Tab-separated table of C-alpha atoms in Angstrom:
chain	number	residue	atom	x	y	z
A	48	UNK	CA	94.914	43.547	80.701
A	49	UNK	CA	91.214	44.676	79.298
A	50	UNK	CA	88.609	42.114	79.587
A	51	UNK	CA	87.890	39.593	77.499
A	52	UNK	CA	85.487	36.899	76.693
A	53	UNK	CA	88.085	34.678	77.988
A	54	UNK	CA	89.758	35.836	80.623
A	55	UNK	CA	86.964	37.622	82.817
A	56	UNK	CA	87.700	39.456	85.779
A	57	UNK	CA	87.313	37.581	88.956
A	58	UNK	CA	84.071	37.821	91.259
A	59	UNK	CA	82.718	35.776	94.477
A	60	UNK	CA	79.270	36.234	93.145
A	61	UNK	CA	78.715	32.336	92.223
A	62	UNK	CA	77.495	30.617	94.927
A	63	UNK	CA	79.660	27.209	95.386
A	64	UNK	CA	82.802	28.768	93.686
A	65	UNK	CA	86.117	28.505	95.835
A	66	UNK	CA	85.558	32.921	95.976
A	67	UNK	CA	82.153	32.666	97.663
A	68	UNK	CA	83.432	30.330	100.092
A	69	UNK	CA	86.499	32.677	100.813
A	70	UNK	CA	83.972	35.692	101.209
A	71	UNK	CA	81.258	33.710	102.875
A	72	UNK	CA	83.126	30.948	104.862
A	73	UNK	CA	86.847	31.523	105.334
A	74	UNK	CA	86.288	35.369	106.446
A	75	UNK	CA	84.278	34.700	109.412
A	76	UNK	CA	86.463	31.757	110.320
A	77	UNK	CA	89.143	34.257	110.748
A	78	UNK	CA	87.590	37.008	112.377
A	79	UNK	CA	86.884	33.884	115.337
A	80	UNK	CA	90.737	32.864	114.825
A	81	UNK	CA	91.289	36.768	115.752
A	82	UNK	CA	89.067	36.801	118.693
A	83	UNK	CA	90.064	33.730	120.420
A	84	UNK	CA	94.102	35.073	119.984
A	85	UNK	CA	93.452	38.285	121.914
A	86	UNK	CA	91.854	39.318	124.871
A	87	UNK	CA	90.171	42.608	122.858
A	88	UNK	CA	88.320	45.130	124.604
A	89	UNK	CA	84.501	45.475	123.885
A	90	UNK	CA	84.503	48.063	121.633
A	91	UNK	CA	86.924	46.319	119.267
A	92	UNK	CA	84.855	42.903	119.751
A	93	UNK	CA	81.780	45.134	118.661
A	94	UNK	CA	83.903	46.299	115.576
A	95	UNK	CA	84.425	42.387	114.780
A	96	UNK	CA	81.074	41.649	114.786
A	97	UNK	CA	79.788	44.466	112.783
A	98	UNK	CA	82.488	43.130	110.198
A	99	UNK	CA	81.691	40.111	110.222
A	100	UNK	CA	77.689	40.975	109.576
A	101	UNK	CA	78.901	43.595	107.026
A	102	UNK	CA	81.604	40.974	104.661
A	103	UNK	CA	78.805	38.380	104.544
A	104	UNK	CA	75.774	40.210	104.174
A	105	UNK	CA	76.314	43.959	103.575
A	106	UNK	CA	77.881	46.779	101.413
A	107	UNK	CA	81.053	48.053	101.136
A	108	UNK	CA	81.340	51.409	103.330
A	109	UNK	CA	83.956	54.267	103.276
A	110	UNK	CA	87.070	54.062	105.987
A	111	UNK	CA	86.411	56.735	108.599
A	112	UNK	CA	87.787	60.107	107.609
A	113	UNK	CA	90.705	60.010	109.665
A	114	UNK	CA	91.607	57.191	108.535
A	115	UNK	CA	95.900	57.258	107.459
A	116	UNK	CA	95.177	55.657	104.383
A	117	UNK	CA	91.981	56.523	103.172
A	118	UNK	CA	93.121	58.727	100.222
A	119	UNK	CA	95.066	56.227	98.809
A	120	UNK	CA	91.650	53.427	98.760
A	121	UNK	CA	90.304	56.029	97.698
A	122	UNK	CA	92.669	55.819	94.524
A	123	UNK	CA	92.505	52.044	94.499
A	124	UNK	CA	88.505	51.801	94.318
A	125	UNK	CA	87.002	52.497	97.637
A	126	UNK	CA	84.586	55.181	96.587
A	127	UNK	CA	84.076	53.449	93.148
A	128	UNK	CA	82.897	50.118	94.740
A	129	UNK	CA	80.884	51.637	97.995
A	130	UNK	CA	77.457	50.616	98.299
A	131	UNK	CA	77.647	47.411	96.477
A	132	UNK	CA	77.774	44.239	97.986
A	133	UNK	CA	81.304	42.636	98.308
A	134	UNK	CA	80.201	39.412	96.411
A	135	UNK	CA	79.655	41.798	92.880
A	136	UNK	CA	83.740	43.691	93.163
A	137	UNK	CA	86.339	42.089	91.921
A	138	UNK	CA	87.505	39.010	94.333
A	139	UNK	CA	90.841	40.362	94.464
A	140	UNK	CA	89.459	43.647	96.020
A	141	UNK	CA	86.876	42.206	98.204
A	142	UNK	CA	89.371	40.455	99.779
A	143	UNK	CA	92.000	42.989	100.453
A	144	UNK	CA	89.372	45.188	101.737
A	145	UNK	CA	88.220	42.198	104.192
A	146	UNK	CA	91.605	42.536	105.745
A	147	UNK	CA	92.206	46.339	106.223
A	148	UNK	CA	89.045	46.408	107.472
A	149	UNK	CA	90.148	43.491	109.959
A	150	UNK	CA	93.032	45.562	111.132
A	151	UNK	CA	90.531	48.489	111.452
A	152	UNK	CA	88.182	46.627	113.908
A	153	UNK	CA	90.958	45.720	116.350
A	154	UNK	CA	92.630	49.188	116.537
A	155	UNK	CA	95.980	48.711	114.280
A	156	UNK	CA	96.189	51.814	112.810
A	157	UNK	CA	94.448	54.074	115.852
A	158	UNK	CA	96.549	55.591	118.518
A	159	UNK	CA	96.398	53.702	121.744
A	160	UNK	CA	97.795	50.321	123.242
A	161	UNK	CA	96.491	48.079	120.375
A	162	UNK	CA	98.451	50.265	117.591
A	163	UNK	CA	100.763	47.815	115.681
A	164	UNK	CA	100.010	44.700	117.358
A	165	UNK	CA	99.197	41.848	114.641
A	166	UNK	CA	96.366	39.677	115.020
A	167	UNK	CA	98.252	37.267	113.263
A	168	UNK	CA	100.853	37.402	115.307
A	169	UNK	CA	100.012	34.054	117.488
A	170	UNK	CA	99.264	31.570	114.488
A	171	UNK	CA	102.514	32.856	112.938
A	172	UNK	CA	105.048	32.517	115.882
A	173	UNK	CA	103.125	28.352	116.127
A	174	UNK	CA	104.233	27.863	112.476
A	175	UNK	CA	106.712	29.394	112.809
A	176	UNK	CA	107.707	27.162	115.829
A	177	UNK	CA	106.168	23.890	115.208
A	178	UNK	CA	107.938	20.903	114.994
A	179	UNK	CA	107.709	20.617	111.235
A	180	UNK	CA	110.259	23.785	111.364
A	181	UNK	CA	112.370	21.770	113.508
A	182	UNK	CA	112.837	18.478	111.066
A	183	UNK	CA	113.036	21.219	107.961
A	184	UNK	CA	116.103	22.808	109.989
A	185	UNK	CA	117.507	20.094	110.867
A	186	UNK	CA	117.844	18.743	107.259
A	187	UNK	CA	119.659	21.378	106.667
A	188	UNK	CA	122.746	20.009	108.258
A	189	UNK	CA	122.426	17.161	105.573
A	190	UNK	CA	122.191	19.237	102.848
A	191	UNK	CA	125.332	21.612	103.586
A	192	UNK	CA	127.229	18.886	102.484
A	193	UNK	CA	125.946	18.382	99.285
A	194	UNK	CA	127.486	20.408	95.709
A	195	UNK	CA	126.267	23.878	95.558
A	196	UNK	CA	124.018	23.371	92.306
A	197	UNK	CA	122.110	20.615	94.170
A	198	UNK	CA	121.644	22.739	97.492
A	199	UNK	CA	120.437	25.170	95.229
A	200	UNK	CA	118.054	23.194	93.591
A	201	UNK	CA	116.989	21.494	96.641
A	202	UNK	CA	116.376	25.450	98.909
A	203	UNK	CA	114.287	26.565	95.517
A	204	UNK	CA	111.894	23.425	95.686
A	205	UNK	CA	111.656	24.165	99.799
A	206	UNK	CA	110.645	27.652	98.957
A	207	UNK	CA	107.866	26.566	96.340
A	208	UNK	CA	106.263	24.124	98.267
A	209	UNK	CA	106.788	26.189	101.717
A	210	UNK	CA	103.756	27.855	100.016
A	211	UNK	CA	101.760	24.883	101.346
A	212	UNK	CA	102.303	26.769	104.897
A	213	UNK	CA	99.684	29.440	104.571
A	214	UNK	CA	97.683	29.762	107.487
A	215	UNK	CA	94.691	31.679	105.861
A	216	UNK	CA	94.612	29.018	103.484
A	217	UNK	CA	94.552	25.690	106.582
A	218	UNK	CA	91.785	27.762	108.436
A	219	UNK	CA	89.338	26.491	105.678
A	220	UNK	CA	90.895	23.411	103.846
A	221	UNK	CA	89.963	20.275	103.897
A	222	UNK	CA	93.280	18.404	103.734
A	223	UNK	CA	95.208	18.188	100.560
A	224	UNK	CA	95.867	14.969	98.425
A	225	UNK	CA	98.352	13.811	95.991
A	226	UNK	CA	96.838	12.889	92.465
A	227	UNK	CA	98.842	10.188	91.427
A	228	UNK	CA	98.134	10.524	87.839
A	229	UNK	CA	99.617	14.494	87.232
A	230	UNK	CA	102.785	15.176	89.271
A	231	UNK	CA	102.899	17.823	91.827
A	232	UNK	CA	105.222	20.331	90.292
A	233	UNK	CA	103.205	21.320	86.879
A	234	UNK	CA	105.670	23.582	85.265
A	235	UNK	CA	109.073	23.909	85.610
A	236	UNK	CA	111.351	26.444	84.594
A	237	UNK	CA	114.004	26.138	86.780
A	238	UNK	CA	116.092	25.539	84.673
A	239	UNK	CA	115.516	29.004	82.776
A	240	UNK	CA	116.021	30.293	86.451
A	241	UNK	CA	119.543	29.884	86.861
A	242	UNK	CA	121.118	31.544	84.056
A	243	UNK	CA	119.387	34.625	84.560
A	244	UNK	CA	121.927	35.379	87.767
A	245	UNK	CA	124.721	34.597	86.156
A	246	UNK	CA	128.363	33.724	87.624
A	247	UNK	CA	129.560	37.227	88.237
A	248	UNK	CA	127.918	37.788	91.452
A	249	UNK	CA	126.998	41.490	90.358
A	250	UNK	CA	123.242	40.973	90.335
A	251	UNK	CA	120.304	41.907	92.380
A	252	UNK	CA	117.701	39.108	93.073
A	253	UNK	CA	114.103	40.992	93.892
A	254	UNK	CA	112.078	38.410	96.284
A	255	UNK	CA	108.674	39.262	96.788
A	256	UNK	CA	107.604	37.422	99.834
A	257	UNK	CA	104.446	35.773	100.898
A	258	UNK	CA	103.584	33.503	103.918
A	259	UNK	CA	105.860	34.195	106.934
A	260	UNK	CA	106.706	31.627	109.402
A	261	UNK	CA	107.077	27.769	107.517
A	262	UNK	CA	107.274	29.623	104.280
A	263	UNK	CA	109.785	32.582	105.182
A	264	UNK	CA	112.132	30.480	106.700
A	265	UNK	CA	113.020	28.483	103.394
A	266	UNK	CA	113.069	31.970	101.555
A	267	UNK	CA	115.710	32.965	103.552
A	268	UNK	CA	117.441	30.264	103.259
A	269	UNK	CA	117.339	30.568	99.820
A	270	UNK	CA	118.715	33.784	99.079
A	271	UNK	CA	121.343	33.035	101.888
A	272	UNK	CA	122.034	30.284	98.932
A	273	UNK	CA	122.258	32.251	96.502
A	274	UNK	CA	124.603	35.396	98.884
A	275	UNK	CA	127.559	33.068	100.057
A	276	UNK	CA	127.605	31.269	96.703
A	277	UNK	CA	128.105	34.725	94.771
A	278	UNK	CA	125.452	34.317	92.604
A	279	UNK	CA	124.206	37.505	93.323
A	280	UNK	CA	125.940	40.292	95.475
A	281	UNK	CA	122.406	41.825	96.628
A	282	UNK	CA	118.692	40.762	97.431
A	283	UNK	CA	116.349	43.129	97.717
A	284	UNK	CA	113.169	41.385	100.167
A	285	UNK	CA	109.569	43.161	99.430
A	286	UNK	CA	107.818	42.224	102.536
A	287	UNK	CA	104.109	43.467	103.241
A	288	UNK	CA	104.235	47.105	105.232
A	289	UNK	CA	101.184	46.109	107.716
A	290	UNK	CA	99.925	42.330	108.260
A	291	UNK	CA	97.658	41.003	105.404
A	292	UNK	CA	96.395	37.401	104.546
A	293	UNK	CA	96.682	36.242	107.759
A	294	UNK	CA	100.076	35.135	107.577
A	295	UNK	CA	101.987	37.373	105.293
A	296	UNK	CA	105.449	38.389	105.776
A	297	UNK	CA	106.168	41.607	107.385
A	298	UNK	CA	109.182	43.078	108.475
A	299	UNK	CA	108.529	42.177	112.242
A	300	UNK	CA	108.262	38.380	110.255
A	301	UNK	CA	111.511	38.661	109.315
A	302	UNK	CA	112.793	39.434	112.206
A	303	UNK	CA	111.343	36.313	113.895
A	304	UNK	CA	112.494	33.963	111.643
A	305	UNK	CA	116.146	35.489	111.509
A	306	UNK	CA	115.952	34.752	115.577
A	307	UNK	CA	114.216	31.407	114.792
A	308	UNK	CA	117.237	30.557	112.389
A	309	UNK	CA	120.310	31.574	114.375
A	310	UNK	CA	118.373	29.807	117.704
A	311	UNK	CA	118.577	26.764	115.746
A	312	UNK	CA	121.968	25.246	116.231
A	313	UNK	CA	123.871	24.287	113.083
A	314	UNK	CA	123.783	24.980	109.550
A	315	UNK	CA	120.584	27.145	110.315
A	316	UNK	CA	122.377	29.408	113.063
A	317	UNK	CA	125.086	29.989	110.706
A	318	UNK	CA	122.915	31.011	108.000
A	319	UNK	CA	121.033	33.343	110.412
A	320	UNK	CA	123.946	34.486	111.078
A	321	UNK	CA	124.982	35.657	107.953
A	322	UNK	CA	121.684	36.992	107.117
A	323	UNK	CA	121.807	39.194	109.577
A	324	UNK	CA	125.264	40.385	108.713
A	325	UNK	CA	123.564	41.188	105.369
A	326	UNK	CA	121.115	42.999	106.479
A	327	UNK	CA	123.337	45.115	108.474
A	328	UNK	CA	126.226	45.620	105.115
A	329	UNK	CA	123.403	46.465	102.753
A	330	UNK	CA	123.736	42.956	101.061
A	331	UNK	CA	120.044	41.953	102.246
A	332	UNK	CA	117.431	44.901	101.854
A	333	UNK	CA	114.207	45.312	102.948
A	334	UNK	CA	111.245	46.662	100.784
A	335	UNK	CA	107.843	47.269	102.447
A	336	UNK	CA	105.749	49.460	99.912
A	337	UNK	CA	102.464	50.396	100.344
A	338	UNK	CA	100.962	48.829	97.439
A	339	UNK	CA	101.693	45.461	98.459
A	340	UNK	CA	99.006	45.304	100.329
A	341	UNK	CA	97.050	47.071	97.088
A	342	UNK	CA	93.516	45.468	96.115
A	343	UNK	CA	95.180	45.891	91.813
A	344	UNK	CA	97.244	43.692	89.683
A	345	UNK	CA	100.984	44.287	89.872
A	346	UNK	CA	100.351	45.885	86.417
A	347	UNK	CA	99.061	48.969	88.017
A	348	UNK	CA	102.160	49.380	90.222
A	349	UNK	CA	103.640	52.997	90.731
A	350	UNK	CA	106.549	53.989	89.177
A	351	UNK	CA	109.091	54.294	91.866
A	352	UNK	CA	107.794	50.164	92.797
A	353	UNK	CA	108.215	49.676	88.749
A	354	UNK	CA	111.536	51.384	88.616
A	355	UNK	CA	112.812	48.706	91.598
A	356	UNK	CA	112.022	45.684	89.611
A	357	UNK	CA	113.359	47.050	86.880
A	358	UNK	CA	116.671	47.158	88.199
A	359	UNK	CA	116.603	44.181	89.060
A	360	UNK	CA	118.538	40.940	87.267
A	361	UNK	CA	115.144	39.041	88.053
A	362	UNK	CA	112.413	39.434	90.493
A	363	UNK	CA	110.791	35.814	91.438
A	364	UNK	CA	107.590	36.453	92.709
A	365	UNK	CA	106.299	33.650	95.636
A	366	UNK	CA	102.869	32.433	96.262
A	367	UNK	CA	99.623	32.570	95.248
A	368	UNK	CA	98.733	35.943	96.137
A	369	UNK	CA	101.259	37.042	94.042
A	370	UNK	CA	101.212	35.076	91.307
A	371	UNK	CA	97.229	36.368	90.991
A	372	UNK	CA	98.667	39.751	91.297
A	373	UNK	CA	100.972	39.088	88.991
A	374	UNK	CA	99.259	37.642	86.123
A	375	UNK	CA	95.486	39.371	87.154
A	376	UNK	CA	93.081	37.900	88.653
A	377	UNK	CA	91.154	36.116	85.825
A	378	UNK	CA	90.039	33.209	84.753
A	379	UNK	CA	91.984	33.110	81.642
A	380	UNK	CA	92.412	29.567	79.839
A	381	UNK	CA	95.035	27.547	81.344
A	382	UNK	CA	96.915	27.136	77.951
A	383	UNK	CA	97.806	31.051	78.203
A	384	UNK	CA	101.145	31.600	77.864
A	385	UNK	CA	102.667	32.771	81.162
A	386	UNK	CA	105.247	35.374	78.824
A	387	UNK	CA	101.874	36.496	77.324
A	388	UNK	CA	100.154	37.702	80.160
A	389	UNK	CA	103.325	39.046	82.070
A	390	UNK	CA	105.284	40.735	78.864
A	391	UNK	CA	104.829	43.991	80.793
A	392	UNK	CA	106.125	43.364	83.606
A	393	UNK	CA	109.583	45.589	83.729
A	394	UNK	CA	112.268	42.889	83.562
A	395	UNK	CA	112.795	39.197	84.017
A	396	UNK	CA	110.211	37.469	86.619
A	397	UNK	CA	110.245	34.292	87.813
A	398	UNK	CA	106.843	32.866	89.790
A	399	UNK	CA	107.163	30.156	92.694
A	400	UNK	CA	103.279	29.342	93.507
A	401	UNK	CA	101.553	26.898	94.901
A	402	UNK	CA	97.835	26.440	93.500
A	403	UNK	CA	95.120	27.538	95.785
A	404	UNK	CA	92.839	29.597	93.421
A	405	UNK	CA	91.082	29.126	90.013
A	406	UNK	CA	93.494	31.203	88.307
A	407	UNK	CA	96.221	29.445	86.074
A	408	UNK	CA	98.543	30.173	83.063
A	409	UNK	CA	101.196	28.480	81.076
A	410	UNK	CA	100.109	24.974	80.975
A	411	UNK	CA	100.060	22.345	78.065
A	412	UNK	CA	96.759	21.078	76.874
A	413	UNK	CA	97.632	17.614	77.648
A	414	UNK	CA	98.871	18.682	81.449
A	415	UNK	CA	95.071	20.161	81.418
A	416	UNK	CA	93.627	17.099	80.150
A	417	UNK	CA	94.939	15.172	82.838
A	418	UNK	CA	93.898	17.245	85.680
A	419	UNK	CA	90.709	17.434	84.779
A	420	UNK	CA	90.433	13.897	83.711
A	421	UNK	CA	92.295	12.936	87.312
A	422	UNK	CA	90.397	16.098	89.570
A	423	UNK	CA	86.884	16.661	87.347
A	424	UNK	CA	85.564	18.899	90.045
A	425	UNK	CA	88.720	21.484	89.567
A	426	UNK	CA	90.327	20.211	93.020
A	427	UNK	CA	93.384	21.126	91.619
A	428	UNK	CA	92.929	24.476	90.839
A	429	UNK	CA	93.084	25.386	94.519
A	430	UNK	CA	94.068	22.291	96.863
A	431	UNK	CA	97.333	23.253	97.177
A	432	UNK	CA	98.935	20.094	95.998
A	433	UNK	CA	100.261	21.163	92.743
A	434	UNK	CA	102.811	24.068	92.046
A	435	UNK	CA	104.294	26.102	89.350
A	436	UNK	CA	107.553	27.655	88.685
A	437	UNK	CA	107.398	29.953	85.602
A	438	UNK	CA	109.842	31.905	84.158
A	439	UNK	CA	109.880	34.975	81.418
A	440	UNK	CA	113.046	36.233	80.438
């Protein structure tokens, strides 16, 4: 994906773009959410506030050299980008870095009793246990009684728009609206979706996660879906190896929601149930490789990562993260053809996103036209109230 005139690369250098205000406004506001959920020591609140002086106003310094992982930023940019300000990188890497430097300020990866302990752990198990998870599980029982195409139909829309759960994302919105004039779901392939499993039930569905919690619950649900209906006979979950965006599915994630599901009562126990059946018969597999939490575009994705997708019937890739990953992080013009910019990727993808960054593909001119005519300040770029589900086969 070289540059081009019109589809540059990605930066937070702009003052009032929606990537300044992540860098400059949304990254302190979680390193305070992080404080207030842990009781940290003073040398780790020391680390915070050196991070939080460094992401707004400094440079981008090496990882200490014992770092476990330091060889492999080193490979993704680290040495590359140090000394320049994190506002001039692409926004994409900026950000990552933000968040494994997070993790390095609180002790994640360092021997002692804060190794392994999220600092998104709190915000995820409220989601996760609010009493918006409660009326979503509950309509479940409803649903169960409805034909199989329409259940399906119904647990793909609640995994889209379970998108609309990210936590990084609430710590700095504003609310979301509905524009009355452009309909919430902007592209819809669905129906492309479908055939690519088949009837056999021989296939392997790859789901590359996103939000836990509000989001990972509907996931679930779906690929429970798609398990007992024999529409495939495996899924393959690629969850993130170490927390990441604030709310991000891990394995640990998955684990809480399995418990959330099967403490549910109902349809949702019995689909816990049988997820974690799968899990245990090799039916339901988890994935947690260490460039999913990469700073690069899918497109620069190792071979033994490549080689999994491409034995795959279809991967569907969820949220926005991804879908940025996916595509690359550019600002390419919304009329680009979502096959165009993903024709390398190594067999059939599907993308479930939400919008909550500038970048966009696959749109009609006239489905432009109207957002900007409706949302003239480019709301609906990253508001979160419109959605996309793109398919290349």
């Amino acid at each position: 994906m070289p540059d081009t005139p019109t589809a540059p690369v990605i930066l937070g250098a702009e003052p009032g773009s929606f990537p300044h205000s992540v860098l400059s406004e949304r990254h302190p506001a979680i390193i305070r959410q992080v404080r207030e959920a842990f009781p940290y020591e003073p040398h780790q609140q020391r680390a915070l506030d050196a991070l939080l002086a460094n992401c707004t106003e400094g440079e981008i310094e090496l990882l200490p050299a014992d770092a476990p992982d330091r060889a492999r930023w080193e490979e993704w940019g680290m040495t590359a980008y140090a000394g320049r300000s994190w506002y001039e990188v692409p926004w994409l890497w900026s950000e990552s870095w933000f968040y494994r430097l997070l993790l390095e300020a609180v002790g994640y990866f360092a021997p002692g009793p804060w190794q392994g302990i999220d600092p998104f752990r709190p915000a995820k198990l409220a989601e996760l246990d609010s009493p918006a998870t409660d009326e979503e599980l509950a309509a479940l029982d409803e649903l169960t009684g409805r034909p199989a195409d329409e259940q399906a139909r119904a647990l793909l829309h609640g995994s889209l728009w379970g998108n609309r759960a990210d936590l990084g994302f609430r710590l700095s919105a504003e609310g979301t609206r509905e524009t009355d004039a452009v309909p919430g779901l902007l592209a819809d392939d669905s129906e492309r979706l479908w055939p690519l499993l088949g009837t056999s039930g021989t296939g392997t569905l790859c789901l590359v996660a996103d939000n836990a919690g509000g989001e990972l619950v509907p996931d679930l649900l779906l690929l429970d879906h798609l398990l007992t209906h024999g529409l495939i006979a495996r899924a393959v979950l690629h969850v993130k190896p170490y927390p990441y965006y604030v709310s991000d599915a891990t394995g640990t994630d998955v684990i809480d929601a399995l418990r959330r599901l099967t403490g549910a009562g109902g349809a949702a126990a019995d689909s816990g149930r049988r997820l974690w059946s799968a899990l245990g018969d090799g039916r339901l597999v988890l994935r947690a490789h260490p460039f999913s939490c990469a700073p690069l575009p899918y497109a620069e994705m190792p071979d033994d990562l490549r080689a999994d997708f491409a034995s795959a019937t279809v991967t569907v890739v969820k949220g926005d993260l991804n879908y940025r990953r996916l595509v690359g992080d550019r600002l390419w013009p919304p009329t680009t053809p979502f096959a165009e910019v993903t024709d390398w990727f190594p067999g059939p993808v599907a993308a479930l996103r939400t919008l909550k960054s500038d970048v966009i593909t696959g749109l009609s001119a006239d489905t432009v036209a109207a957002l900007d005519k409706a949302e003239p300040d480019g709301r609906w770029r990253t508001a979160g109230t419109h959605a996309l589900i793109q398919v290349r086969t």
